[in-house]
Short mmCIF file of N, CA and C in Angstrom, two decimals:
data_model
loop_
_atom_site.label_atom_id
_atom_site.label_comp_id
_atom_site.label_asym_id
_atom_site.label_seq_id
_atom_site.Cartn_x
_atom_site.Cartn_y
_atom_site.Cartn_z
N UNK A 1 0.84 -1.16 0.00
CA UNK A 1 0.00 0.00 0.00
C UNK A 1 0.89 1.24 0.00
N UNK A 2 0.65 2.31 -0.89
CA UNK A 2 1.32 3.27 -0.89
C UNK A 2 0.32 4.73 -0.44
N UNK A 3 1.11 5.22 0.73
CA UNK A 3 0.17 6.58 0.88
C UNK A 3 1.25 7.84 0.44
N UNK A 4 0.16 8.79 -0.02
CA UNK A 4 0.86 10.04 -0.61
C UNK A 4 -0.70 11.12 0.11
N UNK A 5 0.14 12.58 -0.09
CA UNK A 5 -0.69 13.55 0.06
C UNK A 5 -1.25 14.24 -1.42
N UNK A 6 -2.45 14.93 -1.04
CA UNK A 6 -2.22 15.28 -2.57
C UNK A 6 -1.34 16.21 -3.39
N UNK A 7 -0.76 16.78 -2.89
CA UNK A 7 0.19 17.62 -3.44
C UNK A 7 1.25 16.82 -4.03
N UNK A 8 1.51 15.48 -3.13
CA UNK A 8 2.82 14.36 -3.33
C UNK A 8 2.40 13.95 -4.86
N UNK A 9 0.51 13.59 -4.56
CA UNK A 9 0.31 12.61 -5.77
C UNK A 9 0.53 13.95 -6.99
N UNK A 10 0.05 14.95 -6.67
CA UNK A 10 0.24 15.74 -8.21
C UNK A 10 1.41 16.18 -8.84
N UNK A 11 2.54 16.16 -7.39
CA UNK A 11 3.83 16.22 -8.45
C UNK A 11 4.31 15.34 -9.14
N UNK A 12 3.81 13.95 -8.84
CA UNK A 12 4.19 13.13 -9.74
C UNK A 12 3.38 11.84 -9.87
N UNK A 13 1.94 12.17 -10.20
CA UNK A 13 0.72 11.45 -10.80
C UNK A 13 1.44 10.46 -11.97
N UNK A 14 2.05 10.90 -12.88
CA UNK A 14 2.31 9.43 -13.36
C UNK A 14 3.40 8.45 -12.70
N UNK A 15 4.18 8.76 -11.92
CA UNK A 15 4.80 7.17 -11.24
C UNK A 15 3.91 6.96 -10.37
N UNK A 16 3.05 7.63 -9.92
CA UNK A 16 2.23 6.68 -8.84
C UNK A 16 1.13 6.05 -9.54
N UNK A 17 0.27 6.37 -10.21
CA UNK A 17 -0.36 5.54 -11.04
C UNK A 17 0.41 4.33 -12.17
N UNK A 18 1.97 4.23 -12.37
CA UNK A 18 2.25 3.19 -12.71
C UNK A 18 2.42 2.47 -12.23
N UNK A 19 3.04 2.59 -10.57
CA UNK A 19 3.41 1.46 -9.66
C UNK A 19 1.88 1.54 -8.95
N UNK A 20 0.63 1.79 -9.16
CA UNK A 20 -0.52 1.20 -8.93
C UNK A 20 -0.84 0.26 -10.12
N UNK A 21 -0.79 0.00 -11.58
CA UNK A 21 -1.01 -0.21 -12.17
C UNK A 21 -0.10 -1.84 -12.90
N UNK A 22 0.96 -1.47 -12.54
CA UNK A 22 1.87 -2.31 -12.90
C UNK A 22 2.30 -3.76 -11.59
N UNK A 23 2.22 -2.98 -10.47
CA UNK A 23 2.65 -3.91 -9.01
C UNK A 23 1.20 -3.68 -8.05
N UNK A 24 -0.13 -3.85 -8.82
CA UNK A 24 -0.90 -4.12 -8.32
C UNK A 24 -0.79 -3.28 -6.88
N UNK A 25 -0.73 -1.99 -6.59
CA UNK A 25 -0.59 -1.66 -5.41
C UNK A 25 -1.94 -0.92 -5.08
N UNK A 26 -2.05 -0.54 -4.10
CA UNK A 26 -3.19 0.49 -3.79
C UNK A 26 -2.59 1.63 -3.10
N UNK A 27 -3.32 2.77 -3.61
CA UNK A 27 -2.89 3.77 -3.25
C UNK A 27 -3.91 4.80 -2.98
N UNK A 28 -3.41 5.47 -1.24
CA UNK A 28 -3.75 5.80 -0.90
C UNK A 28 -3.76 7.30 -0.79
N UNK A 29 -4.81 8.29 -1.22
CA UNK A 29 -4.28 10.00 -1.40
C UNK A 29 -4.72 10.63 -0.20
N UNK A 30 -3.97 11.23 0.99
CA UNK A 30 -4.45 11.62 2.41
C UNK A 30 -4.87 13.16 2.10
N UNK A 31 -6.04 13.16 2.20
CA UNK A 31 -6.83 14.76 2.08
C UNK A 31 -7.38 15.18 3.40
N UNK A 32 -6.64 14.70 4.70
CA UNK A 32 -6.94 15.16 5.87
C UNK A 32 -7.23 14.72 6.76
N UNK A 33 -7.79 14.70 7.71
CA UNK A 33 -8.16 13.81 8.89
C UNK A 33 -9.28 13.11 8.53
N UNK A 34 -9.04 11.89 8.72
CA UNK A 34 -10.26 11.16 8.02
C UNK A 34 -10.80 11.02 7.04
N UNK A 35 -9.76 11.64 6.12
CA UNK A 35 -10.54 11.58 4.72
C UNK A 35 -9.18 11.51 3.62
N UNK A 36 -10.14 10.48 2.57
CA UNK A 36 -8.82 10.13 1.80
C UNK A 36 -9.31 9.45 0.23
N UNK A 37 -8.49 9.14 -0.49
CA UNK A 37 -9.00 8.70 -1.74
C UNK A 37 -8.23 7.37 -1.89
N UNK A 38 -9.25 6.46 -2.36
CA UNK A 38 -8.34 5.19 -3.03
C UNK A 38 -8.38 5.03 -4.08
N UNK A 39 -6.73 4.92 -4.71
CA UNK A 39 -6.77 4.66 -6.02
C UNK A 39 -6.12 2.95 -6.32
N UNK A 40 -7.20 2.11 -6.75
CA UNK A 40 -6.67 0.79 -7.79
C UNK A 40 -6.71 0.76 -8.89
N UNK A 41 -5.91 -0.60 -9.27
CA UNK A 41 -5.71 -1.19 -11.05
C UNK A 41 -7.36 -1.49 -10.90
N UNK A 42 -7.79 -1.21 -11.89
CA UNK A 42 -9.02 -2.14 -12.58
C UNK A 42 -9.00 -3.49 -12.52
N UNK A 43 -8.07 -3.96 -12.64
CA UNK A 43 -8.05 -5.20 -12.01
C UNK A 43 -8.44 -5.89 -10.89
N UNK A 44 -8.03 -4.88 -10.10
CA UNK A 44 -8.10 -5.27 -8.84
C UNK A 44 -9.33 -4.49 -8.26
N UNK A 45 -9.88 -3.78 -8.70
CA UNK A 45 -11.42 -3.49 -8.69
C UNK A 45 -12.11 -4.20 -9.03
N UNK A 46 -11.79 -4.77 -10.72
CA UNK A 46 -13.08 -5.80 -10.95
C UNK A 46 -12.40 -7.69 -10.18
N UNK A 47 -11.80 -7.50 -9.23
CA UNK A 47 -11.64 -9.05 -9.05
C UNK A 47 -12.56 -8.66 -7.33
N UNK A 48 -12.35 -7.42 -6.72
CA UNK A 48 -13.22 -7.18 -5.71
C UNK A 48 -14.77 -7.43 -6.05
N UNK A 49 -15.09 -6.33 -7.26
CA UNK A 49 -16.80 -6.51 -7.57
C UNK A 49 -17.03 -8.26 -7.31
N UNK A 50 -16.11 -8.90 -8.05
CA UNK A 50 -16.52 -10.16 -8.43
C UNK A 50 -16.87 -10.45 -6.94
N UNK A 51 -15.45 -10.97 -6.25
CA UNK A 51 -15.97 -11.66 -4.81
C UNK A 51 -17.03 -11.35 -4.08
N UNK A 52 -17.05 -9.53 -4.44
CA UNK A 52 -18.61 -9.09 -3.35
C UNK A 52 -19.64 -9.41 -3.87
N UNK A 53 -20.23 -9.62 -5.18
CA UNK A 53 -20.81 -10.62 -5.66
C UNK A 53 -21.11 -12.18 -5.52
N UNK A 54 -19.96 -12.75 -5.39
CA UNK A 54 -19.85 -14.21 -5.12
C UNK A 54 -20.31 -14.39 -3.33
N UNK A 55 -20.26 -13.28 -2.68
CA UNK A 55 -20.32 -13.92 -1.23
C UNK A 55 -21.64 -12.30 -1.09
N UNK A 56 -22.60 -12.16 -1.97
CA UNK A 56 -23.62 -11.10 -1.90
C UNK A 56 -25.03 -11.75 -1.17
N UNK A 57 -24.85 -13.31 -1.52
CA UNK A 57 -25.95 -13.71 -0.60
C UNK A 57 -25.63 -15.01 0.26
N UNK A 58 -26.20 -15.53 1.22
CA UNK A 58 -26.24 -16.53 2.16
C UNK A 58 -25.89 -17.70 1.33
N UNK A 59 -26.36 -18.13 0.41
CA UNK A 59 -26.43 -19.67 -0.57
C UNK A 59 -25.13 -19.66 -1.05
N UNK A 60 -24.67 -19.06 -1.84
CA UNK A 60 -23.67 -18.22 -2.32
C UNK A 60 -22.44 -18.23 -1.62
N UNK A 61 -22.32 -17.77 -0.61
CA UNK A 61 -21.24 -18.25 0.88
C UNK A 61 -20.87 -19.42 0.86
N UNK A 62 -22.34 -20.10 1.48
CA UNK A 62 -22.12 -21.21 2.18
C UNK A 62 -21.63 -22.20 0.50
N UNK A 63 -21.77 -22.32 -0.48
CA UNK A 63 -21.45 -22.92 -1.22
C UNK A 63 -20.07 -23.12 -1.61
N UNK A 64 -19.55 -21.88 -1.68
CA UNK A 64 -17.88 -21.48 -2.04
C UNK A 64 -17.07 -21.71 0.10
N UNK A 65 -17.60 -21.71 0.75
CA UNK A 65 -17.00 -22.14 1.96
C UNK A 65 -17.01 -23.89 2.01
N UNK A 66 -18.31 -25.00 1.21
CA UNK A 66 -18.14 -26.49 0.93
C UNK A 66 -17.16 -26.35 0.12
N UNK A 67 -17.13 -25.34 -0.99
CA UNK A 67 -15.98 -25.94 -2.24
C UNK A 67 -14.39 -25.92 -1.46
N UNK A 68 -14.24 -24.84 -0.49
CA UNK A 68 -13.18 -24.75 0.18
C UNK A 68 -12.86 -25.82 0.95
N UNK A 69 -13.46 -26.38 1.89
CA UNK A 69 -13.46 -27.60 3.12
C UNK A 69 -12.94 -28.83 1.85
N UNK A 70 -13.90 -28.66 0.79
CA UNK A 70 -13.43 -30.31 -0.04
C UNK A 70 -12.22 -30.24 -0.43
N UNK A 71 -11.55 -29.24 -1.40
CA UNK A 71 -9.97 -28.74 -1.31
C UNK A 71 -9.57 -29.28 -0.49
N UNK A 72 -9.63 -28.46 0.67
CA UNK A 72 -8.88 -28.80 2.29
C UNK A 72 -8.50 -30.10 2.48
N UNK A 73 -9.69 -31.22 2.67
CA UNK A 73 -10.01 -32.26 2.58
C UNK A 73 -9.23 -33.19 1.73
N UNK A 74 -9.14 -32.66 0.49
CA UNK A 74 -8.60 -33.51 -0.57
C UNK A 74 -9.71 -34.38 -0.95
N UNK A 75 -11.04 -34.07 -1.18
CA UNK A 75 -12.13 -34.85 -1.79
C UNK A 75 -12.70 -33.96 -2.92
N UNK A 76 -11.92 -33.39 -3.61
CA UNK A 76 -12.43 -32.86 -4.76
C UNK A 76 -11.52 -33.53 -5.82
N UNK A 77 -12.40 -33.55 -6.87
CA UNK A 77 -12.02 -34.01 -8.56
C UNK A 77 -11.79 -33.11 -9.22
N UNK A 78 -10.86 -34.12 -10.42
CA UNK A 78 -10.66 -33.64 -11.65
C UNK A 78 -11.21 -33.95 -12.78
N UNK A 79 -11.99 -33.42 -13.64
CA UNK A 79 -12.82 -34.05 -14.81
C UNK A 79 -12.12 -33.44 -16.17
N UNK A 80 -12.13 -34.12 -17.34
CA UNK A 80 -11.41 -33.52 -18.34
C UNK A 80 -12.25 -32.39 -19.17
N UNK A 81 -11.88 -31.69 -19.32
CA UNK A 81 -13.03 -30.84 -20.33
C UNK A 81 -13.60 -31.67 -22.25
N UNK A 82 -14.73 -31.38 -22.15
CA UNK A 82 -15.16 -32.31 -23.63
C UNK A 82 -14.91 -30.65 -24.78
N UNK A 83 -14.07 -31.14 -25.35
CA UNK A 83 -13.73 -29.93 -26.78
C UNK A 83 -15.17 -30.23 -27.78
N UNK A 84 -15.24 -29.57 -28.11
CA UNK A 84 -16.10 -29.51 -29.49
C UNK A 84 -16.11 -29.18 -30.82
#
């Protein structure tokens, strides 16, 4: 995680948006007490949407927490994919 002020981030907005972009970092812009801006890769925004999605309802959870335990377990398979 990288924090800057904003004055830090505007003198030099493009290396900090590359080493957010490139080394997956997050970055943080401090605009005062309690208040601040986060900047991520898109990437790493849309892999958040996803999970808060994937765990958005009760069924949903509890399903991806069985797929985890069987992993754990070592009682999960491998099936081959059929090409077409």
């Amino acid at each position: 995680m990288i924090i800057a002020s904003v004055s830090d981030f505007r003198k030099d907005i493009k290396s900090y948006l590359d080493r957010v972009s490139k080394n997956f970092e997050t970055l943080i812009i401090n605009r005062g007490k309690d208040s601040g801006i986060v900047v991520m890769s898109l990437e790493e925004y849309n892999s958040l949407m996803a999970t808060n999605h994937e765990l958005s309802s009760r069924i949903n959870e509890s399903r991806l927490d069985a797929a985890i335990e069987k992993l754990k377990s070592k009682q999960s398979f491998e099936r081959e994919l059929i090409e077409e």
